[in-house]
PDB file of C-alpha atoms in Angstrom:
ATOM      1  CA  GLY A   1      10.906 -17.400 -18.817  1.00  0.00           C
ATOM      2  CA  VAL A   2      13.815 -16.104 -16.545  1.00  0.00           C
ATOM      3  CA  GLN A   3      13.581 -18.390 -13.216  1.00  0.00           C
ATOM      4  CA  PHE A   4      14.890 -16.964  -9.622  1.00  0.00           C
ATOM      5  CA  PRO A   5      15.824 -19.534  -6.667  1.00  0.00           C
ATOM      6  CA  THR A   6      13.484 -19.813  -3.781  1.00  0.00           C
ATOM      7  CA  PRO A   7      13.912 -17.547  -1.542  1.00  0.00           C
ATOM      8  CA  ILE A   8      15.316 -18.667   1.895  1.00  0.00           C
ATOM      9  CA  PRO A   9      13.199 -18.563   4.668  1.00  0.00           C
ATOM     10  CA  PRO A  10      13.429 -16.994   7.780  1.00  0.00           C
ATOM     11  CA  PRO A  11      14.866 -18.914  10.611  1.00  0.00           C
ATOM     12  CA  ALA A  12      12.985 -18.945  13.528  1.00  0.00           C
ATOM     13  CA  THR A  13      15.781 -17.448  15.615  1.00  0.00           C
ATOM     14  CA  LEU A  14      18.807 -15.315  13.699  1.00  0.00           C
ATOM     15  CA  PRO A  15      21.833 -15.903  15.126  1.00  0.00           C
ATOM     16  CA  LEU A  16      23.366 -12.521  16.994  1.00  0.00           C
ATOM     17  CA  PRO A  17      26.138 -11.643  13.886  1.00  0.00           C
ATOM     18  CA  HIS A  18      23.486 -12.288  11.333  1.00  0.00           C
ATOM     19  CA  LEU A  19      21.296 -10.081  13.007  1.00  0.00           C
ATOM     20  CA  ILE A  20      24.235  -7.195  13.425  1.00  0.00           C
ATOM     21  CA  ALA A  21      24.240  -7.528   9.942  1.00  0.00           C
ATOM     22  CA  LEU A  22      21.311  -7.227   8.871  1.00  0.00           C
ATOM     23  CA  LEU A  23      20.031  -4.140  10.971  1.00  0.00           C
ATOM     24  CA  ASP A  24      23.110  -2.816   9.497  1.00  0.00           C
ATOM     25  CA  GLU A  25      22.463  -3.563   6.122  1.00  0.00           C
ATOM     26  CA  ILE A  26      18.936  -2.448   6.620  1.00  0.00           C
ATOM     27  CA  VAL A  27      20.562   1.370   7.716  1.00  0.00           C
ATOM     28  CA  CYS A  28      22.655   0.981   4.241  1.00  0.00           C
ATOM     29  CA  GLY A  29      19.006   0.099   2.451  1.00  0.00           C
ATOM     30  CA  GLU A  30      17.375   3.026   3.357  1.00  0.00           C
ATOM     31  CA  VAL A  31      20.401   5.652   2.468  1.00  0.00           C
ATOM     32  CA  ALA A  32      20.591   4.356  -0.436  1.00  0.00           C
ATOM     33  CA  TRP A  33      16.866   4.753  -1.298  1.00  0.00           C
ATOM     34  CA  TYR A  34      16.874   8.475   0.371  1.00  0.00           C
ATOM     35  CA  SER A  35      19.730   8.996  -1.921  1.00  0.00           C
ATOM     36  CA  GLY A  36      17.381   8.226  -4.682  1.00  0.00           C
ATOM     37  CA  LEU A  37      16.977   4.395  -5.874  1.00  0.00           C
ATOM     38  CA  PRO A  38      13.999   2.650  -6.136  1.00  0.00           C
ATOM     39  CA  LEU A  39      12.504   0.383  -3.078  1.00  0.00           C
ATOM     40  CA  VAL A  40      12.390  -2.584  -4.879  1.00  0.00           C
ATOM     41  CA  GLN A  41      16.123  -2.444  -5.052  1.00  0.00           C
ATOM     42  CA  THR A  42      16.845  -0.536  -1.710  1.00  0.00           C
ATOM     43  CA  LEU A  43      14.928  -1.942   1.339  1.00  0.00           C
ATOM     44  CA  PHE A  44      12.894  -4.201  -0.293  1.00  0.00           C
ATOM     45  CA  ARG A  45      15.691  -6.023  -1.648  1.00  0.00           C
ATOM     46  CA  LEU A  46      15.484  -8.042   1.093  1.00  0.00           C
ATOM     47  CA  ASP A  47      12.705 -11.024   0.316  1.00  0.00           C
ATOM     48  CA  TRP A  48      11.675 -10.906   4.071  1.00  0.00           C
ATOM     49  CA  MET A  49      10.638  -7.131   3.775  1.00  0.00           C
ATOM     50  CA  HIS A  50       8.029  -8.582   1.251  1.00  0.00           C
ATOM     51  CA  ASP A  51       6.792 -11.184   3.597  1.00  0.00           C
ATOM     52  CA  ILE A  52       7.044  -9.621   7.609  1.00  0.00           C
ATOM     53  CA  ASP A  53       4.271 -11.936   8.569  1.00  0.00           C
ATOM     54  CA  LYS A  54       6.414 -14.947   8.139  1.00  0.00           C
ATOM     55  CA  VAL A  55       9.327 -14.016  10.473  1.00  0.00           C
ATOM     56  CA  GLU A  56       9.345 -15.573  13.745  1.00  0.00           C
ATOM     57  CA  ASP A  57      11.926 -14.154  15.314  1.00  0.00           C
ATOM     58  CA  SER A  58      10.666 -11.330  17.616  1.00  0.00           C
ATOM     59  CA  ARG A  59      13.895  -8.698  16.947  1.00  0.00           C
ATOM     60  CA  THR A  60      13.736  -9.421  12.981  1.00  0.00           C
ATOM     61  CA  HIS A  61      10.291  -9.097  12.807  1.00  0.00           C
ATOM     62  CA  ALA A  62      10.117  -5.899  14.698  1.00  0.00           C
ATOM     63  CA  VAL A  63      13.008  -4.150  12.929  1.00  0.00           C
ATOM     64  CA  LEU A  64      11.619  -5.390   9.500  1.00  0.00           C
ATOM     65  CA  LEU A  65       8.132  -3.721  10.332  1.00  0.00           C
ATOM     66  CA  ALA A  66       9.586  -0.409  12.070  1.00  0.00           C
ATOM     67  CA  THR A  67      11.673  -0.071   8.860  1.00  0.00           C
ATOM     68  CA  SER A  68       8.556  -0.825   6.325  1.00  0.00           C
ATOM     69  CA  LYS A  69       6.523   1.833   8.288  1.00  0.00           C
ATOM     70  CA  ALA A  70       9.582   4.101   8.868  1.00  0.00           C
ATOM     71  CA  ALA A  71      10.168   3.942   4.808  1.00  0.00           C
ATOM     72  CA  ALA A  72       6.034   4.890   4.519  1.00  0.00           C
ATOM     73  CA  ALA A  73       6.229   8.032   7.278  1.00  0.00           C
ATOM     74  CA  VAL A  74       9.554   9.285   4.775  1.00  0.00           C
ATOM     75  CA  ARG A  75       7.500   8.898   1.365  1.00  0.00           C
ATOM     76  CA  THR A  76       4.794  10.912   3.040  1.00  0.00           C
ATOM     77  CA  LEU A  77       6.769  13.727   4.112  1.00  0.00           C
ATOM     78  CA  VAL A  78       8.555  13.737   0.970  1.00  0.00           C
ATOM     79  CA  LEU A  79       5.350  13.526  -1.071  1.00  0.00           C
ATOM     80  CA  ARG A  80       3.918  16.394   1.014  1.00  0.00           C
ATOM     81  CA  GLY A  81       6.779  18.723   0.680  1.00  0.00           C
ATOM     82  CA  ASP A  82       6.583  18.266  -2.883  1.00  0.00           C
ATOM     83  CA  VAL A  83      10.203  18.101  -3.329  1.00  0.00           C
ATOM     84  CA  GLY A  84      10.950  14.390  -4.625  1.00  0.00           C
ATOM     85  CA  ASP A  85      11.811  15.735  -7.919  1.00  0.00           C
ATOM     86  CA  GLU A  86      14.365  18.420  -7.039  1.00  0.00           C
ATOM     87  CA  GLU A  87      16.207  15.880  -4.263  1.00  0.00           C
ATOM     88  CA  ASP A  88      15.851  12.470  -6.501  1.00  0.00           C
ATOM     89  CA  PHE A  89      13.987  10.675  -4.530  1.00  0.00           C
ATOM     90  CA  SER A  90      11.871   8.135  -5.377  1.00  0.00           C
ATOM     91  CA  PRO A  91       8.850   8.156  -3.883  1.00  0.00           C
ATOM     92  CA  ALA A  92       7.433   5.063  -5.779  1.00  0.00           C
ATOM     93  CA  CYS A  93       6.111   1.928  -4.384  1.00  0.00           C
ATOM     94  CA  HIS A  94       5.110  -0.337  -7.096  1.00  0.00           C
ATOM     95  CA  GLY A  95       3.016  -1.910  -5.027  1.00  0.00           C
ATOM     96  CA  LEU A  96       4.920  -3.130  -1.662  1.00  0.00           C
ATOM     97  CA  ASN A  97       3.549  -3.353   1.237  1.00  0.00           C
ATOM     98  CA  LEU A  98       5.063  -0.062   3.199  1.00  0.00           C
ATOM     99  CA  HIS A  99       2.459  -1.115   6.268  1.00  0.00           C
ATOM    100  CA  ASP A 100       1.107   2.391   6.538  1.00  0.00           C
ATOM    101  CA  ILE A 101      -2.228   1.145   7.892  1.00  0.00           C
ATOM    102  CA  VAL A 102      -0.015  -0.533  11.184  1.00  0.00           C
ATOM    103  CA  PRO A 103      -0.710   2.082  14.090  1.00  0.00           C
ATOM    104  CA  ASP A 104       3.229   3.251  14.977  1.00  0.00           C
ATOM    105  CA  THR A 105       2.148   2.714  18.338  1.00  0.00           C
ATOM    106  CA  ASP A 106       1.957  -0.749  18.062  1.00  0.00           C
ATOM    107  CA  ILE A 107       5.485  -1.157  15.950  1.00  0.00           C
ATOM    108  CA  LEU A 108       7.187   0.953  18.703  1.00  0.00           C
ATOM    109  CA  ARG A 109       5.320  -1.369  21.247  1.00  0.00           C
ATOM    110  CA  GLN A 110       7.401  -4.585  19.605  1.00  0.00           C
ATOM    111  CA  LEU A 111      10.552  -2.484  18.994  1.00  0.00           C
ATOM    112  CA  THR A 112      10.655  -1.880  22.870  1.00  0.00           C
ATOM    113  CA  SER A 113       9.597  -5.749  23.885  1.00  0.00           C
ATOM    114  CA  ALA A 114      11.975  -6.576  21.192  1.00  0.00           C
ATOM    115  CA  GLU A 115      14.968  -3.983  23.736  1.00  0.00           C
ATOM    116  CA  GLU A 116      13.496  -5.481  26.597  1.00  0.00           C
ATOM    117  CA  GLU A 117      13.918  -8.948  25.572  1.00  0.00           C
ATOM    118  CA  THR A 118      17.604  -8.374  24.499  1.00  0.00           C
ATOM    119  CA  GLN A 119      18.411  -6.514  28.182  1.00  0.00           C
ATOM    120  CA  ALA A 120      17.164  -9.451  29.881  1.00  0.00           C
ATOM    121  CA  GLU A 121      19.774 -11.728  27.221  1.00  0.00           C
ATOM    122  CA  LEU A 122      22.245  -8.961  28.179  1.00  0.00           C
ATOM    123  CA  ARG A 123      21.993  -8.893  32.213  1.00  0.00           C
ATOM    124  CA  THR A 124      22.295 -12.935  31.921  1.00  0.00           C
ATOM    125  CA  ALA A 125      25.490 -12.804  29.225  1.00  0.00           C
ATOM    126  CA  LYS A 126      27.436 -10.415  31.549  1.00  0.00           C
ATOM    127  CA  ALA A 127      26.551 -12.549  35.111  1.00  0.00           C
ATOM    128  CA  ALA A 128      27.889 -15.710  32.925  1.00  0.00           C
ATOM    129  CA  GLY A 129      30.797 -13.168  31.865  1.00  0.00           C
ATOM    130  CA  ALA A 130      31.518 -12.545  35.542  1.00  0.00           C
ATOM    131  CA  GLY A 131      32.298 -15.753  36.484  1.00  0.00           C
ATOM    132  CA  GLY A 132      35.292 -15.344  34.207  1.00  0.00           C
ATOM    133  CA  GLY A 133      34.178 -17.734  30.761  1.00  0.00           C
ATOM    134  CA  GLY A 134      35.538 -15.708  27.742  1.00  0.00           C
ATOM    135  CA  ASP A 135      32.276 -16.616  25.781  1.00  0.00           C
ATOM    136  CA  PRO A 136      29.945 -15.248  27.764  1.00  0.00           C
ATOM    137  CA  SER A 137      31.679 -12.085  27.097  1.00  0.00           C
ATOM    138  CA  VAL A 138      31.492 -12.288  23.435  1.00  0.00           C
ATOM    139  CA  GLN A 139      27.603 -12.718  23.717  1.00  0.00           C
ATOM    140  CA  ALA A 140      27.465  -9.937  25.342  1.00  0.00           C
ATOM    141  CA  ALA A 141      29.399  -7.611  23.061  1.00  0.00           C
ATOM    142  CA  LEU A 142      26.541  -8.979  20.378  1.00  0.00           C
ATOM    143  CA  LEU A 143      23.892  -8.249  22.660  1.00  0.00           C
ATOM    144  CA  GLU A 144      24.885  -4.993  23.252  1.00  0.00           C
ATOM    145  CA  ALA A 145      25.056  -3.947  19.690  1.00  0.00           C
ATOM    146  CA  VAL A 146      21.855  -5.770  18.877  1.00  0.00           C
ATOM    147  CA  LEU A 147      20.505  -3.247  21.738  1.00  0.00           C
ATOM    148  CA  CYS A 148      21.995  -0.475  20.124  1.00  0.00           C
ATOM    149  CA  ARG A 149      20.694  -1.222  16.629  1.00  0.00           C
ATOM    150  CA  LEU A 150      17.214  -1.785  18.054  1.00  0.00           C
ATOM    151  CA  ARG A 151      17.359   1.527  19.714  1.00  0.00           C
ATOM    152  CA  LEU A 152      18.074   3.455  17.083  1.00  0.00           C
ATOM    153  CA  ARG A 153      15.604   1.576  14.766  1.00  0.00           C
ATOM    154  CA  ARG A 154      12.762   2.662  17.501  1.00  0.00           C
ATOM    155  CA  ALA A 155      13.844   6.534  17.615  1.00  0.00           C
ATOM    156  CA  HIS A 156      13.960   6.715  13.963  1.00  0.00           C
ATOM    157  CA  LEU A 157      10.952   5.388  13.247  1.00  0.00           C
ATOM    158  CA  ALA A 158       9.527   7.322  16.365  1.00  0.00           C
ATOM    159  CA  ILE A 159      10.942  10.656  14.616  1.00  0.00           C
ATOM    160  CA  VAL A 160       9.786  10.076  11.014  1.00  0.00           C
ATOM    161  CA  CYS A 161       6.268   9.020  12.305  1.00  0.00           C
ATOM    162  CA  SER A 162       6.035  12.463  14.823  1.00  0.00           C
ATOM    163  CA  LEU A 163       7.071  14.474  11.860  1.00  0.00           C
ATOM    164  CA  SER A 164       4.363  13.248   9.656  1.00  0.00           C
ATOM    165  CA  LYS A 165       1.634  14.624  12.449  1.00  0.00           C
ATOM    166  CA  PRO A 166       0.161  17.667  12.697  1.00  0.00           C
ATOM    167  CA  GLY A 167       0.696  20.051  15.906  1.00  0.00           C
ATOM    168  CA  PRO A 168       3.417  21.391  18.452  1.00  0.00           C
ATOM    169  CA  LYS A 169       3.245  18.310  20.718  1.00  0.00           C
ATOM    170  CA  HIS A 170       4.798  15.781  17.567  1.00  0.00           C
ATOM    171  CA  CYS A 171       7.625  18.204  16.974  1.00  0.00           C
ATOM    172  CA  GLU A 172       8.322  18.055  21.088  1.00  0.00           C
ATOM    173  CA  SER A 173       8.330  14.221  21.093  1.00  0.00           C
ATOM    174  CA  CYS A 174      10.514  14.664  18.053  1.00  0.00           C
ATOM    175  CA  LYS A 175      12.919  16.861  20.270  1.00  0.00           C
ATOM    176  CA  LYS A 176      12.741  14.279  22.968  1.00  0.00           C
ATOM    177  CA  MET A 177      13.455  11.679  20.560  1.00  0.00           C
ATOM    178  CA  LEU A 178      16.727  13.080  19.400  1.00  0.00           C
ATOM    179  CA  THR A 179      18.356  14.128  22.720  1.00  0.00           C
ATOM    180  CA  PHE A 180      20.352  10.795  23.460  1.00  0.00           C
ATOM    181  CA  GLY A 181      22.353  12.170  26.448  1.00  0.00           C
ATOM    182  CA  PRO A 182      23.025  15.109  28.511  1.00  0.00           C
ATOM    183  CA  PRO A 183      23.152  18.423  26.896  1.00  0.00           C
ATOM    184  CA  PRO A 184      26.823  19.460  25.532  1.00  0.00           C
ATOM    185  CA  PRO A 185      28.726  21.670  28.511  1.00  0.00           C
ATOM    186  CA  ARG A 186      28.663  25.799  28.288  1.00  0.00           C
TER     187      ARG A 186
END
């Protein structure tokens, strides 16, 4: 038979440029899945999605887990709405672990912790950059980029999980998550 190369194990810590690229690639995979491609060709083409528990880096682990859980929530919404066929959506999971039994509150807590860790690193980098060094400002910019992506991932997960729960309380939660800034002027 065909032999495939051994997957590259995740490093203990992912360099920031690589983490940013990974987070962007995950968003691209989600959009491709929403457009009708199967999970195995989109989100789960990344080997680490198949064994999230082996990922040691807290930010990477939280994002991969949140991505998997969000896919489970979106899949549930589409199946409940019975619109998968009309919308070219591929709901089949082919035995993939979508971590749908992990409580969304646990994953949101992990994402919040990853954000806090990143914010602490950002404060340190900005303090070092105030001394006039150029490298800390690059580090700060990379950390800000990671922080934005972590916040987006947390908001996305909270919204899709809230949409899959009954009751007006969860709709209000969605509205709150969609409000990122002040209301537009009238």
